[in-house]
Amino acid sequence: MSNSTAVPTPSPPGAGSLGDIRSQTLEDLQGQFALWKEPAYRVAQLLEWLYTHRATGWDAMTNLPKALRQRLQRAYSFSAVEMARHQGAPDDTQKFLWRLSDGAFIETVLIPANPALYGEASDRHTLCLSTQVGCAYGCRFCASGLEGWKRNLHPNEIVEQVLAVERWHDALAASPPGSRPAAPGGRLVNNLVIMGMGEPLANYDHLLRALRILNAPWGGGIGARRITISTSGLVPQIRRLAEEPLQFRLAISLHGATDETRGRLMPVNTKYPLAQLAAAARYYQEKKGGLLTLEYILIAGVNDGLDQIKPLAALARRLGAKVNLIPYNPVDGLPWARPEEAAQDRFLAALEREKVTATLRREKGRDIDAACGQLRLKTERTLPGAAS
Ligand code: SAH
Ligand code: SF4
């Protein structure tokens, strides 16, 4: 089994005109194999190499004829991420920093056994995926937006985050002393939260393609209801997502229940103020039924005042949404702080008195910079030559 730092078979110049192999859907491959007059069962064999064995190069695919492998290599690129840093916290949250083929960095966080965070209580391994390098939305409190937006991730770069973490886990399981129980080739990740770096709905087409691959039985096999997409509130894309056949969970980063408070934290609120956002969220909820969460970071002295309770409760009730309260994770160089625990508890209790279902999530992984964008920022500032 290849490990996550394995370098894929180099592609010849001019190769890859059809894109990366892990950006292809079943239909794409079936169409291409039909054009090549290759038998249909070859597609199934290829998919098994990609998503069951998590191969990182063509040479591993020994049951495909050499001529077909060469043809594939000419037609498709096959890029793997390289592990630049890995941190594991004592509570077992693992944070990965990947270097992409153009030298850019992105992060992925593995959060094991965290019941009922998102989705159902049988939640075992949740992976938090990035969708862009940097972020253009510039929320005042967030590390990901600090140095601007660089580019969208390609579908394969989103899919590859899952496969690379599973390869890393397989390699651990294969090394006997103190190894954790796992079946190499078996699935580790069964929940996804699209809450890493970037605004997922600003990279809509690539995200949806990646999620279709991660959801498909021949791909990642992760149920759509076990995939939560978090957005800062892009209204047209929320409406578009409501029309998709797949039933994804949606989390809206609210962080303020009045335009005044939200606008102080999130510039996107100028373009899509709360009334418009609420209407789109309501539409999503009507179409999907019960798949909406409101995320609310608590920041001391900014949005943790009890004046936010009534409008927040009214919005949550109107939308039939649950509220996730998240104590702010301080970011180096930014002035914001998390409120005292007593203030957090007061906010939660006040919301509950308003008959809103709310949870206060004292985050795992705080000690390994698990909040959005923080490991990348530190790496870019400290590793010589690491700036992408
Ligand atoms: N761009 C999307 C998804 C990525 S951010 C969005 O904004 O929803 C995922 C979540 O992490 C968001 O709710 C975001 O507000 C939150 N977040 C960002 N920085 C944080 C920090 N320092 N502490 C706690 N939560 C943070
Ligand atoms: Fe971008 Fe989300 Fe961070 Fe805002 S919170 S800057 S939208 S990643």
mmCIF file of C-alpha atoms in Angstrom, residues 102-249:
data_model
loop_
_atom_site.group_PDB
_atom_site.id
_atom_site.type_symbol
_atom_site.label_atom_id
_atom_site.label_comp_id
_atom_site.label_asym_id
_atom_site.label_seq_id
_atom_site.Cartn_x
_atom_site.Cartn_y
_atom_site.Cartn_z
ATOM 1 C CA ASP A 102 1.658 23.848 -7.280
ATOM 2 C CA GLY A 103 3.193 24.243 -3.799
ATOM 3 C CA ALA A 104 0.052 25.669 -2.154
ATOM 4 C CA PHE A 105 -0.971 24.421 1.308
ATOM 5 C CA ILE A 106 -4.345 23.223 2.523
ATOM 6 C CA GLU A 107 -5.511 21.611 5.744
ATOM 7 C CA THR A 108 -7.685 18.656 6.690
ATOM 8 C CA VAL A 109 -8.741 17.707 10.238
ATOM 9 C CA LEU A 110 -9.755 14.214 11.377
ATOM 10 C CA ILE A 111 -12.050 14.219 14.403
ATOM 11 C CA PRO A 112 -12.781 10.722 15.744
ATOM 12 C CA ALA A 113 -15.733 9.554 17.828
ATOM 13 C CA ASN A 114 -17.529 12.777 18.456
ATOM 14 C CA PRO A 115 -21.125 11.706 18.912
ATOM 15 C CA ALA A 116 -23.904 13.800 17.516
ATOM 16 C CA LEU A 117 -21.803 16.774 16.483
ATOM 17 C CA TYR A 118 -23.326 16.753 13.057
ATOM 18 C CA GLY A 119 -25.615 14.018 11.924
ATOM 19 C CA GLU A 120 -26.382 10.962 13.961
ATOM 20 C CA ALA A 121 -25.064 9.578 17.199
ATOM 21 C CA SER A 122 -23.122 6.789 15.504
ATOM 22 C CA ASP A 123 -20.721 9.433 14.175
ATOM 23 C CA ARG A 124 -17.302 7.731 14.206
ATOM 24 C CA HIS A 125 -14.766 9.568 12.106
ATOM 25 C CA THR A 126 -15.483 13.014 10.809
ATOM 26 C CA LEU A 127 -13.152 14.650 8.331
ATOM 27 C CA CYS A 128 -13.107 18.412 7.865
ATOM 28 C CA LEU A 129 -12.213 19.296 4.265
ATOM 29 C CA SER A 130 -10.864 22.435 2.618
ATOM 30 C CA THR A 131 -12.285 23.665 -0.672
ATOM 31 C CA GLN A 132 -10.074 26.627 -1.596
ATOM 32 C CA VAL A 133 -6.550 27.876 -0.995
ATOM 33 C CA GLY A 134 -7.244 30.877 1.231
ATOM 34 C CA CYS A 135 -10.612 32.609 1.198
ATOM 35 C CA ALA A 136 -11.917 35.769 -0.415
ATOM 36 C CA TYR A 137 -14.641 36.486 2.130
ATOM 37 C CA GLY A 138 -12.426 38.080 4.755
ATOM 38 C CA CYS A 139 -14.458 37.393 7.901
ATOM 39 C CA ARG A 140 -12.760 39.522 10.536
ATOM 40 C CA PHE A 141 -12.137 36.688 12.998
ATOM 41 C CA CYS A 142 -10.868 34.001 10.612
ATOM 42 C CA ALA A 143 -7.320 32.871 9.810
ATOM 43 C CA SER A 144 -8.249 31.478 6.394
ATOM 44 C CA GLY A 145 -9.191 34.833 4.982
ATOM 45 C CA LEU A 146 -6.217 36.728 6.424
ATOM 46 C CA GLU A 147 -4.000 36.391 3.413
ATOM 47 C CA GLY A 148 -6.682 36.467 0.773
ATOM 48 C CA TRP A 149 -7.832 33.965 -1.792
ATOM 49 C CA LYS A 150 -5.385 32.085 -4.011
ATOM 50 C CA ARG A 151 -7.426 29.574 -5.973
ATOM 51 C CA ASN A 152 -10.234 27.040 -6.003
ATOM 52 C CA LEU A 153 -9.397 23.413 -5.323
ATOM 53 C CA HIS A 154 -10.003 21.017 -8.188
ATOM 54 C CA PRO A 155 -12.459 18.175 -7.524
ATOM 55 C CA ASN A 156 -9.600 15.663 -7.201
ATOM 56 C CA GLU A 157 -7.900 17.843 -4.575
ATOM 57 C CA ILE A 158 -11.063 17.708 -2.476
ATOM 58 C CA VAL A 159 -11.499 13.937 -2.984
ATOM 59 C CA GLU A 160 -7.800 13.299 -2.375
ATOM 60 C CA GLN A 161 -7.985 14.767 1.166
ATOM 61 C CA VAL A 162 -10.187 11.814 2.163
ATOM 62 C CA LEU A 163 -8.055 9.225 0.373
ATOM 63 C CA ALA A 164 -4.785 10.627 1.732
ATOM 64 C CA VAL A 165 -6.035 10.499 5.330
ATOM 65 C CA GLU A 166 -7.219 6.935 4.773
ATOM 66 C CA ARG A 167 -3.814 5.990 3.328
ATOM 67 C CA TRP A 168 -2.146 7.545 6.359
ATOM 68 C CA HIS A 169 -4.423 5.509 8.611
ATOM 69 C CA ASP A 170 -3.764 2.296 6.672
ATOM 70 C CA ALA A 171 -0.026 2.841 7.062
ATOM 71 C CA LEU A 172 -0.511 3.232 10.857
ATOM 72 C CA ALA A 173 -2.568 0.056 11.052
ATOM 73 C CA ALA A 174 0.098 -1.810 9.120
ATOM 74 C CA SER A 175 2.802 -0.929 11.666
ATOM 75 C CA PRO A 176 2.106 -3.339 14.562
ATOM 76 C CA PRO A 177 3.286 -1.832 17.908
ATOM 77 C CA GLY A 178 0.540 0.246 19.457
ATOM 78 C CA SER A 179 -1.307 0.372 16.170
ATOM 79 C CA ARG A 180 -4.982 1.173 16.176
ATOM 80 C CA PRO A 181 -7.532 -1.288 14.860
ATOM 81 C CA ALA A 182 -8.300 -0.727 11.210
ATOM 82 C CA ALA A 183 -8.809 -2.761 8.118
ATOM 83 C CA PRO A 184 -6.525 -1.521 5.345
ATOM 84 C CA GLY A 185 -8.688 -0.814 2.340
ATOM 85 C CA GLY A 186 -11.711 -0.394 4.626
ATOM 86 C CA ARG A 187 -13.359 2.974 5.032
ATOM 87 C CA LEU A 188 -12.192 5.146 7.906
ATOM 88 C CA VAL A 189 -14.114 8.330 7.215
ATOM 89 C CA ASN A 190 -17.882 8.160 7.451
ATOM 90 C CA ASN A 191 -18.776 11.803 8.002
ATOM 91 C CA LEU A 192 -17.613 14.899 6.184
ATOM 92 C CA VAL A 193 -17.838 18.505 7.252
ATOM 93 C CA ILE A 194 -16.915 21.012 4.586
ATOM 94 C CA MET A 195 -15.578 23.501 7.104
ATOM 95 C CA GLY A 196 -11.867 23.739 6.390
ATOM 96 C CA MET A 197 -10.238 26.511 4.464
ATOM 97 C CA GLY A 198 -12.307 28.382 1.905
ATOM 98 C CA GLU A 199 -15.925 29.160 1.135
ATOM 99 C CA PRO A 200 -17.319 25.893 -0.307
ATOM 100 C CA LEU A 201 -20.219 27.471 -2.177
ATOM 101 C CA ALA A 202 -17.831 29.853 -3.978
ATOM 102 C CA ASN A 203 -16.306 26.735 -5.559
ATOM 103 C CA TYR A 204 -19.707 25.208 -6.249
ATOM 104 C CA ASP A 205 -19.135 23.079 -9.338
ATOM 105 C CA HIS A 206 -15.879 21.519 -8.161
ATOM 106 C CA LEU A 207 -17.326 20.901 -4.715
ATOM 107 C CA LEU A 208 -20.442 19.199 -6.064
ATOM 108 C CA ARG A 209 -18.439 17.032 -8.415
ATOM 109 C CA ALA A 210 -16.135 15.992 -5.549
ATOM 110 C CA LEU A 211 -19.088 15.279 -3.261
ATOM 111 C CA ARG A 212 -20.818 13.164 -5.891
ATOM 112 C CA ILE A 213 -17.619 11.083 -6.101
ATOM 113 C CA LEU A 214 -17.293 10.865 -2.318
ATOM 114 C CA ASN A 215 -20.957 9.913 -2.002
ATOM 115 C CA ALA A 216 -21.106 7.324 -4.789
ATOM 116 C CA PRO A 217 -21.042 3.630 -3.823
ATOM 117 C CA TRP A 218 -18.123 3.116 -6.253
ATOM 118 C CA GLY A 219 -16.265 6.103 -4.703
ATOM 119 C CA GLY A 220 -16.164 7.249 -1.079
ATOM 120 C CA GLY A 221 -19.491 5.644 -0.116
ATOM 121 C CA ILE A 222 -20.303 8.445 2.358
ATOM 122 C CA GLY A 223 -24.042 9.099 2.699
ATOM 123 C CA ALA A 224 -25.185 12.597 1.697
ATOM 124 C CA ARG A 225 -26.873 13.049 5.088
ATOM 125 C CA ARG A 226 -23.450 12.494 6.609
ATOM 126 C CA ILE A 227 -22.000 15.400 4.641
ATOM 127 C CA THR A 228 -22.401 18.911 6.082
ATOM 128 C CA ILE A 229 -21.566 21.911 3.920
ATOM 129 C CA SER A 230 -20.822 25.094 5.860
ATOM 130 C CA THR A 231 -21.305 28.469 4.210
ATOM 131 C CA SER A 232 -20.855 32.069 5.219
ATOM 132 C CA GLY A 233 -24.192 32.665 3.518
ATOM 133 C CA LEU A 234 -24.004 32.836 -0.295
ATOM 134 C CA VAL A 235 -27.689 33.238 -1.051
ATOM 135 C CA PRO A 236 -27.897 32.217 -4.743
ATOM 136 C CA GLN A 237 -25.802 29.091 -4.145
ATOM 137 C CA ILE A 238 -27.899 28.071 -1.120
ATOM 138 C CA ARG A 239 -30.951 28.164 -3.393
ATOM 139 C CA ARG A 240 -29.099 26.207 -6.049
ATOM 140 C CA LEU A 241 -28.027 23.596 -3.513
ATOM 141 C CA ALA A 242 -31.657 23.215 -2.472
ATOM 142 C CA GLU A 243 -32.417 21.982 -6.007
ATOM 143 C CA GLU A 244 -29.725 19.274 -5.966
ATOM 144 C CA PRO A 245 -31.024 15.726 -5.740
ATOM 145 C CA LEU A 246 -28.538 14.834 -2.971
ATOM 146 C CA GLN A 247 -29.668 15.583 0.586
ATOM 147 C CA PHE A 248 -26.686 17.361 2.086
ATOM 148 C CA ARG A 249 -26.821 18.941 5.507
#
